[in-house]
Coordinates of C-alpha atoms and ligand atoms in Angstrom, one line a residue:
M1 CA 14.7 3.9 32.4
D2 CA 11.1 5.1 31.9
F3 CA 9.5 3.7 28.7
S4 CA 6.1 5.0 29.6
I5 CA 5.4 7.0 26.4
P6 CA 4.3 10.9 27.1
R7 CA 0.5 12.0 26.7
H8 CA 1.4 14.3 24.3
V9 CA 3.6 11.8 22.1
E10 CA 0.9 9.6 22.1
D11 CA -1.6 11.8 21.1
I12 CA 0.6 12.7 17.9
A13 CA 1.1 9.2 17.1
E14 CA -2.8 8.7 17.0
R15 CA -2.9 11.7 14.6
V16 CA -0.4 10.4 12.5
R17 CA -2.3 6.8 12.6
Q18 CA -5.5 9.0 12.1
F19 CA -3.5 11.0 9.0
L20 CA -2.8 7.7 7.4
V21 CA -6.2 6.1 7.4
A22 CA -7.9 9.5 5.6
E23 CA -4.9 10.4 3.3
V24 CA -2.3 7.9 3.1
I25 CA -3.6 4.6 2.9
P26 CA -6.5 5.4 0.2
L27 CA -3.3 6.4 -2.5
E28 CA -1.6 3.0 -1.4
A29 CA -4.7 1.1 -2.3
Q30 CA -5.2 3.2 -5.6
L31 CA -1.4 2.5 -6.6
L32 CA -1.8 -1.4 -5.8
R33 CA -5.0 -1.4 -7.2
E34 CA -3.6 0.3 -10.4
G35 CA -0.1 -1.3 -10.4
I36 CA 1.4 2.3 -10.8
E37 CA 4.7 3.9 -9.2
L38 CA 4.1 7.2 -7.0
E39 CA 4.7 10.5 -8.8
R40 CA 6.2 13.6 -7.7
D41 CA 2.8 15.8 -7.7
M42 CA 1.0 12.9 -5.7
L43 CA 3.8 12.9 -2.8
M44 CA 3.7 16.7 -3.3
A45 CA -0.1 16.9 -2.8
L46 CA 0.5 14.3 0.1
R47 CA 3.2 16.0 1.9
A48 CA 1.1 19.5 1.5
K49 CA -1.9 17.7 3.1
A50 CA 0.5 16.6 6.5
K51 CA 2.4 20.3 6.5
A52 CA -1.8 21.3 6.6
A53 CA -2.3 18.9 9.6
G54 CA 0.8 19.7 11.7
L55 CA 2.3 16.6 10.8
W56 CA 5.6 17.7 8.7
A57 CA 9.2 16.7 9.6
P58 CA 8.7 15.1 13.3
T59 CA 12.7 15.4 13.6
M60 CA 13.3 18.7 12.9
P61 CA 13.1 21.5 15.3
A62 CA 9.7 23.6 15.2
E63 CA 11.4 27.0 14.0
W64 CA 12.5 25.1 10.5
G65 CA 9.0 23.9 10.2
G66 CA 9.2 20.7 11.7
M67 CA 7.8 19.0 15.0
G68 CA 10.7 19.0 17.4
L69 CA 10.4 15.8 18.7
T70 CA 13.7 13.9 20.1
M71 CA 15.0 10.7 19.4
Q72 CA 13.3 9.2 22.7
E73 CA 10.2 10.8 21.4
I74 CA 9.9 9.5 17.8
P75 CA 9.7 5.8 18.1
P76 CA 6.0 5.9 18.7
V77 CA 5.4 8.2 15.7
F78 CA 7.9 6.7 13.0
E79 CA 5.7 3.4 14.0
A80 CA 2.7 4.9 12.8
A81 CA 3.8 6.6 10.0
G82 CA 5.8 3.6 9.0
R83 CA 1.9 1.7 8.8
S84 CA 2.3 2.5 5.4
L85 CA 5.4 2.9 2.9
L86 CA 4.2 6.2 1.7
G87 CA 3.7 7.3 5.4
P88 CA 7.1 8.7 6.1
L89 CA 7.3 9.8 2.4
A90 CA 4.3 12.1 3.5
L91 CA 5.8 13.4 7.2
H92 CA 9.2 13.9 5.4
C93 CA 10.4 11.2 7.7
A94 CA 11.6 8.7 4.9
A95 CA 15.2 7.2 4.6
P96 CA 17.5 8.5 3.6
D97 CA 16.4 12.7 3.8
E98 CA 15.7 11.9 7.5
G99 CA 19.0 10.4 8.3
N100 CA 20.8 13.3 5.8
M101 CA 18.6 16.0 7.7
H102 CA 20.3 14.3 11.0
L103 CA 23.6 14.5 9.9
L104 CA 23.6 18.1 8.6
Q105 CA 21.7 19.5 11.8
Q106 CA 24.9 18.0 13.7
Y107 CA 27.8 18.9 11.4
A108 CA 26.8 21.6 8.6
N109 CA 28.1 24.9 9.1
A110 CA 26.2 28.1 8.9
E111 CA 26.2 28.5 5.2
Q112 CA 25.7 24.7 4.5
V113 CA 22.7 24.8 6.6
E114 CA 21.4 27.8 4.6
R115 CA 22.4 25.9 1.1
F116 CA 21.1 22.4 1.8
L117 CA 19.5 21.8 5.5
L118 CA 16.9 24.2 5.2
P119 CA 15.4 23.9 1.5
L120 CA 15.6 20.2 2.5
A121 CA 13.8 20.4 5.9
R122 CA 11.4 22.3 4.2
G123 CA 10.6 19.4 1.6
E124 CA 11.9 21.7 -1.3
T125 CA 14.4 19.3 -2.2
F126 CA 15.3 15.7 -1.9
S127 CA 18.8 14.1 -1.0
A128 CA 21.4 11.0 -1.2
F129 CA 23.7 9.9 1.0
S130 CA 26.6 7.9 -1.6
M131 CA 29.0 5.5 0.3
T132 CA 28.7 1.8 -0.9
E133 CA 30.7 0.8 -3.8
P134 CA 30.3 -2.3 -6.3
A135 CA 32.8 -4.7 -5.6
P136 CA 35.9 -4.4 -5.3
G137 CA 34.9 -1.5 -3.2
A138 CA 33.0 -0.8 -0.2
G139 CA 30.3 -2.7 0.9
S140 CA 30.1 -3.7 4.3
D141 CA 33.5 -2.9 5.3
P142 CA 34.0 0.6 4.8
R143 CA 37.8 0.6 4.9
M144 CA 37.9 -0.7 1.2
L145 CA 36.3 2.8 0.1
R146 CA 37.8 3.4 -3.7
T147 CA 36.3 6.6 -4.2
R148 CA 39.4 9.2 -3.9
A149 CA 39.2 12.9 -3.5
R150 CA 43.0 14.8 -4.3
R151 CA 43.6 18.1 -4.0
V152 CA 43.7 20.0 -7.2
G153 CA 45.1 23.7 -6.3
A154 CA 42.6 25.1 -3.6
D155 CA 39.7 22.3 -4.4
W156 CA 38.9 18.8 -4.6
S157 CA 38.9 16.4 -7.6
I158 CA 36.6 13.3 -7.0
N159 CA 36.7 10.1 -8.8
G160 CA 35.0 6.7 -8.3
R161 CA 32.0 4.1 -8.8
K162 CA 29.3 4.3 -6.2
W163 CA 26.0 2.2 -6.4
L164 CA 22.8 1.3 -4.4
T165 CA 22.7 5.3 -4.0
T166 CA 19.1 5.4 -2.9
N167 CA 17.1 8.7 -4.0
G168 CA 19.7 9.2 -6.7
E169 CA 17.2 9.4 -9.4
I170 CA 15.7 12.5 -7.8
A171 CA 18.6 14.1 -5.6
D172 CA 19.3 17.5 -5.5
F173 CA 22.8 17.1 -3.5
F174 CA 25.1 13.7 -2.7
I175 CA 26.6 13.4 0.6
I176 CA 29.9 11.3 -1.0
M177 CA 32.3 9.5 1.0
A178 CA 35.5 9.7 -0.4
V179 CA 39.4 8.5 1.0
T180 CA 41.1 11.9 1.3
D181 CA 44.0 10.3 2.8
A182 CA 44.9 6.5 1.8
D183 CA 48.1 6.7 4.2
A184 CA 45.8 7.4 7.1
H185 CA 44.6 4.9 9.1
P186 CA 41.0 4.1 7.2
Y187 CA 39.2 5.5 9.9
R188 CA 40.4 8.7 10.2
G189 CA 41.6 8.8 5.9
S190 CA 38.4 9.6 4.4
T191 CA 35.8 12.7 4.2
L192 CA 32.3 13.4 3.7
F193 CA 31.8 16.2 0.7
L194 CA 28.4 17.8 0.0
A195 CA 28.0 18.0 -3.8
P196 CA 25.4 19.7 -5.6
R197 CA 23.3 17.5 -8.3
D198 CA 24.4 19.5 -11.5
S199 CA 28.3 19.6 -10.5
P200 CA 29.9 18.4 -13.8
G201 CA 31.2 15.3 -13.1
I202 CA 28.6 13.3 -11.8
T203 CA 26.9 11.0 -14.0
I204 CA 24.0 8.6 -13.2
L205 CA 24.9 5.4 -15.1
R206 CA 21.4 3.6 -14.1
D207 CA 18.7 2.9 -11.4
V208 CA 19.6 -0.5 -10.2
P209 CA 16.4 -2.9 -10.4
L210 CA 15.6 -4.2 -7.5
L211 CA 13.6 -7.1 -5.7
G212 CA 9.6 -5.6 -5.7
Q213 CA 8.3 -2.4 -6.3
K214 CA 10.6 0.4 -7.5
D215 CA 11.1 2.9 -4.9
F216 CA 10.0 6.5 -5.3
G217 CA 13.8 7.8 -6.1
G218 CA 15.7 4.6 -7.0
H219 CA 19.0 3.4 -6.4
V220 CA 21.3 4.2 -8.6
E221 CA 24.9 3.5 -9.6
L222 CA 26.9 6.4 -10.7
L223 CA 30.1 8.1 -11.6
Y224 CA 32.2 10.3 -9.7
E225 CA 34.7 12.0 -12.4
D226 CA 36.6 14.8 -12.3
L227 CA 34.0 16.0 -9.9
R228 CA 35.1 18.9 -8.7
L229 CA 34.5 20.9 -5.7
P230 CA 35.4 23.5 -3.3
P231 CA 37.1 22.8 0.3
S232 CA 33.7 24.5 1.8
A233 CA 32.2 21.1 0.4
I234 CA 33.6 19.4 2.8
L235 CA 30.6 18.5 5.9
G236 CA 32.5 18.4 9.5
A237 CA 36.0 17.8 8.8
E238 CA 39.0 16.3 6.6
G239 CA 39.5 12.9 7.7
E240 CA 36.1 12.6 9.8
G241 CA 34.2 10.9 7.3
F242 CA 33.8 8.0 8.6
A243 CA 32.9 8.7 12.5
L244 CA 30.4 11.4 10.5
A245 CA 29.0 8.2 8.8
Q246 CA 28.7 6.4 12.2
S247 CA 26.9 9.0 13.8
R248 CA 24.7 9.3 10.9
L249 CA 24.0 5.1 10.7
G250 CA 23.6 4.8 14.2
P251 CA 20.3 6.8 14.5
A252 CA 19.2 6.0 10.9
R253 CA 19.4 1.8 11.7
L254 CA 16.9 2.9 14.6
T255 CA 14.4 5.0 12.6
H256 CA 14.6 1.9 10.1
C257 CA 13.2 -0.1 12.9
M258 CA 10.3 2.0 14.0
R259 CA 9.0 2.2 10.1
F260 CA 9.3 -1.2 9.6
T261 CA 8.0 -2.1 13.3
G262 CA 4.5 -0.1 12.1
L263 CA 4.6 -2.1 8.8
A264 CA 4.7 -5.2 10.5
Q265 CA 2.2 -4.2 13.4
R266 CA -0.3 -3.3 10.5
A267 CA 0.4 -6.8 8.5
L268 CA -0.8 -8.4 11.6
E269 CA -4.0 -6.4 12.1
I270 CA -4.6 -7.0 8.4
A271 CA -4.1 -11.1 8.9
T272 CA -5.7 -10.9 12.2
E273 CA -8.9 -9.3 10.6
Y274 CA -8.8 -12.1 7.5
A275 CA -8.3 -15.0 10.1
S276 CA -11.6 -13.7 11.7
G277 CA -13.8 -13.9 9.2
R278 CA -12.5 -16.6 7.1
E279 CA -13.7 -19.9 8.0
A280 CA -12.3 -23.2 7.1
F281 CA -12.4 -26.9 8.9
G282 CA -15.8 -25.8 10.8
G283 CA -14.8 -22.4 12.2
A284 CA -12.9 -19.3 11.7
L285 CA -9.1 -19.4 10.8
T286 CA -8.9 -17.9 14.6
S287 CA -10.1 -20.8 16.2
H288 CA -7.1 -22.9 14.9
Q289 CA -4.4 -23.2 17.2
A290 CA -1.6 -23.3 14.4
V291 CA -3.2 -19.5 13.4
Q292 CA -3.5 -18.3 16.9
W293 CA 0.3 -19.3 17.8
M294 CA 1.1 -17.6 14.4
L295 CA -1.0 -14.3 15.5
A296 CA 0.9 -14.8 19.0
D297 CA 4.3 -15.3 18.4
S298 CA 4.0 -12.3 16.3
A299 CA 2.8 -10.2 18.5
M300 CA 5.4 -11.1 20.8
E301 CA 8.2 -10.5 18.7
L302 CA 7.1 -7.2 18.0
Q303 CA 6.8 -6.1 21.4
M304 CA 10.4 -7.3 21.9
G305 CA 11.4 -5.7 18.9
R306 CA 9.7 -2.2 20.3
L307 CA 11.4 -2.7 23.6
L308 CA 15.1 -2.9 22.0
I309 CA 14.2 0.3 19.9
Q310 CA 13.3 2.2 22.8
E311 CA 16.3 0.8 25.2
A312 CA 18.6 1.8 22.1
A313 CA 16.5 5.5 21.8
W314 CA 17.0 6.0 25.3
R315 CA 20.7 5.5 25.1
L316 CA 20.9 7.8 22.1
A317 CA 19.4 10.6 23.7
Q318 CA 21.0 10.6 26.7
G319 CA 24.2 11.4 24.4
Q320 CA 25.6 7.8 24.3
Q321 CA 26.7 5.9 21.0
A322 CA 25.0 2.7 21.8
R323 CA 26.6 1.1 18.9
V324 CA 25.8 -2.4 20.4
E325 CA 22.4 -1.6 21.3
T326 CA 21.2 -0.2 17.8
S327 CA 23.4 -3.0 16.3
I328 CA 21.4 -5.6 18.5
A329 CA 17.6 -3.7 17.6
K330 CA 18.9 -3.8 13.6
V331 CA 19.2 -7.5 13.7
Q332 CA 16.4 -8.6 15.7
V333 CA 13.9 -5.7 14.1
S334 CA 14.7 -6.7 10.7
E335 CA 14.5 -10.4 11.5
I336 CA 11.1 -10.3 13.3
V337 CA 10.0 -7.9 10.7
G338 CA 10.8 -10.8 8.3
R339 CA 8.9 -13.6 10.3
V340 CA 5.8 -11.2 11.0
L341 CA 5.1 -10.3 7.4
D342 CA 6.2 -14.0 6.5
R343 CA 3.5 -15.5 8.4
C344 CA 0.5 -12.7 8.3
L345 CA 1.0 -13.7 4.6
Q346 CA 0.7 -17.5 5.2
I347 CA -2.3 -16.4 7.1
C348 CA -4.1 -14.7 4.3
G349 CA -3.6 -17.5 2.2
G350 CA -3.9 -16.8 -1.6
R351 CA -5.4 -13.6 -0.8
G352 CA -1.9 -12.5 1.3
I353 CA 0.2 -13.6 -2.6
S354 CA -2.1 -11.7 -4.4
R355 CA -1.8 -7.8 -5.0
D356 CA -5.2 -7.1 -3.8
L357 CA -3.7 -6.8 0.0
P358 CA -0.4 -5.1 0.0
L359 CA 1.3 -7.7 2.3
S360 CA 3.2 -9.3 -0.9
T361 CA 4.6 -5.9 -1.4
W362 CA 5.8 -5.5 2.2
Y363 CA 7.2 -9.3 2.3
E364 CA 9.5 -8.2 -0.8
K365 CA 10.4 -4.9 0.6
A366 CA 11.6 -6.0 4.2
R367 CA 13.6 -8.7 2.8
A368 CA 16.3 -5.8 1.8
F369 CA 16.2 -4.4 5.3
R370 CA 18.1 -7.2 6.6
I371 CA 21.3 -6.3 4.4
Y372 CA 21.2 -2.3 4.1
D373 CA 22.5 -0.1 6.6
G374 CA 24.7 -3.2 7.3
A375 CA 24.0 -6.9 7.0
S376 CA 22.4 -8.9 9.9
E377 CA 25.9 -10.7 9.9
V378 CA 27.9 -7.4 10.0
H379 CA 26.0 -6.5 12.9
R380 CA 26.5 -9.7 14.8
M381 CA 29.8 -9.1 14.6
V382 CA 29.7 -5.8 16.5
V383 CA 27.6 -7.4 19.1
A384 CA 30.3 -10.5 19.1
R385 CA 33.7 -8.1 19.7
D386 CA 31.3 -6.9 22.8
V387 CA 31.0 -10.0 23.9
I388 CA 34.4 -11.2 23.6
K389 CA 35.6 -8.0 24.8
R390 CA 34.0 -8.5 28.0
Y391 CA 34.0 -12.2 28.4
G392 CA 37.2 -13.7 26.6
A393 CA 40.1 -15.1 28.1
P394 CA 43.2 -12.3 28.3
P395 CA 45.8 -13.3 26.3
A396 CA 48.3 -15.9 27.8
Q397 CA 51.3 -14.0 29.3
Ligands
FAD401 C1 17.5 -0.8 -0.8 C2 19.1 -1.0 -0.5 C3 19.2 0.6 -0.4 C4 20.6 1.0 -0.3 N1 20.6 2.3 0.1 C5 21.9 3.2 0.1 C6 21.9 4.3 0.0 O1 21.6 4.7 0.1 N2 23.9 4.6 0.5 C7 24.5 3.9 0.4 O2 25.8 4.0 -0.1 N3 24.6 2.3 0.5 C8 23.2 2.2 0.3 N4 22.8 0.7 0.2 C9 23.8 -0.4 0.2 C10 24.0 -1.4 1.4 O3 24.2 -0.8 2.6 C11 24.9 -2.4 1.0 O4 24.3 -3.3 0.4 C12 25.4 -2.9 2.7 O5 26.1 -2.5 3.1 C13 26.0 -4.3 2.6 O6 27.3 -4.3 1.5 P1 27.2 -5.1 -0.1 O7 26.1 -4.8 -0.9 O8 28.3 -4.3 -0.5 O9 27.4 -6.6 0.7 P2 28.6 -7.4 0.7 O10 29.5 -6.6 1.6 O11 29.4 -7.7 -0.6 O12 28.8 -8.7 1.6 C14 27.7 -9.7 1.5 C15 27.0 -10.1 1.9 O13 28.4 -11.3 2.9 C16 28.0 -11.1 4.3 N5 29.1 -10.4 5.2 C17 29.6 -9.3 4.9 N6 30.3 -9.0 6.0 C18 30.6 -10.3 7.0 C19 31.0 -10.5 8.0 N7 32.0 -9.8 8.6 N8 30.6 -11.7 8.7 C20 30.1 -12.5 7.8 N9 29.5 -12.5 6.9 C21 30.0 -11.2 6.4 C22 26.8 -10.7 4.6 O14 25.7 -11.6 4.4 C23 26.4 -9.9 3.4 O15 24.9 -9.5 3.1 C24 21.5 -0.1 -0.2 C25 21.2 -0.8 0.0 C26 20.0 -1.5 -0.5 C27 19.8 -3.3 -0.7

């Protein structure tokens, strides 16, 4: 495996870093200072600047206005964009739209591309992926899906309750996972549907309040009640919902890892700058070994995380499923990011806890990363299954 970063990719990543310094980080500082949330017109203004700078939709093909980068090329670019929580939104490589574009690019038919994918790729619309249900429905275990789609004449009628649907407040369409054949094997009995927001039968119940600053687009709880959709609303084929969701979630987990690595790297830079300039007990904080080791551990762990991301991205780019490798990267990077942010906050002392720096906001935001797109325990289960399959004793005869 050759993990050297091609020159053109390094150039793009550098342009993204500069764009963040010039356009994104000043807005981030303003939002923090004034304690206000990102608003749609602020985001649209930022997006117009990203487009003008040629830094729009890194994963979308050039003919759709994107940068046409491959899975193997995106890690440094996504990391650069992830240096601020606003960066991926500005460049149009934030979750869930980025994962949804990837899914639609793979499976949407010509009509669905025209109707759903192209406006999304241009940044004219927002999307949501609606799979998780409140208990007793499907969370970690997708086999527990309760949302049902039943045939009514030629159409489908969907009924169910979902929650934590990111972007639900602003989404122009929902990608809904529902059971279409309750008698089939759970992995072959569900289907993905594309539902425009204004379809009768979609009720947003609430935006679920979460730890930390509110995200643009929210994470909603919603009801589907006799939501009528035509057969043309099916994404891929009937019964393929689980397989399609898996092919969305693998790369989406990895792109989360890339973006969060950027955030943790910037935290390390902020903490190092603070520790170099701040004195205690007769010298700069950086002269104390306990601080040096926190910086060293953070730098080492981030580098390990990058290599795990690159390996999994390389495998995906070769057409492999890389199920185990993406699980390993997801567990390790989400936990590394948590530890790095915790250490950086500690190094910055009271200033780290204050909202004068973005660290406390990031610390809150990063916690959920160990839960969404598969909790660490679930990914460890995937890795353990692989280990046991490879090395477990054969069953007794
Ligand atoms: C910020 C955020 C955004 C999200 N966005 C979306 C979205 O856009 N669309 C969507 O569909 N969902 C979304 N989710 C939901 C997310 O994917 C789920 O929260 C996640 O899959 C876990 O499901 P759950 O919350 O039901 O946890 P549960 O299934 O109730 O599990 C709770 C805990 O049990 C433990 N556990 C579970 N299984 C095992 C096991 N086999 N072994 C050991 N321990 C285990 C884990 O610690 C887990 O955290 C989002 C969640 C958050 C927090």
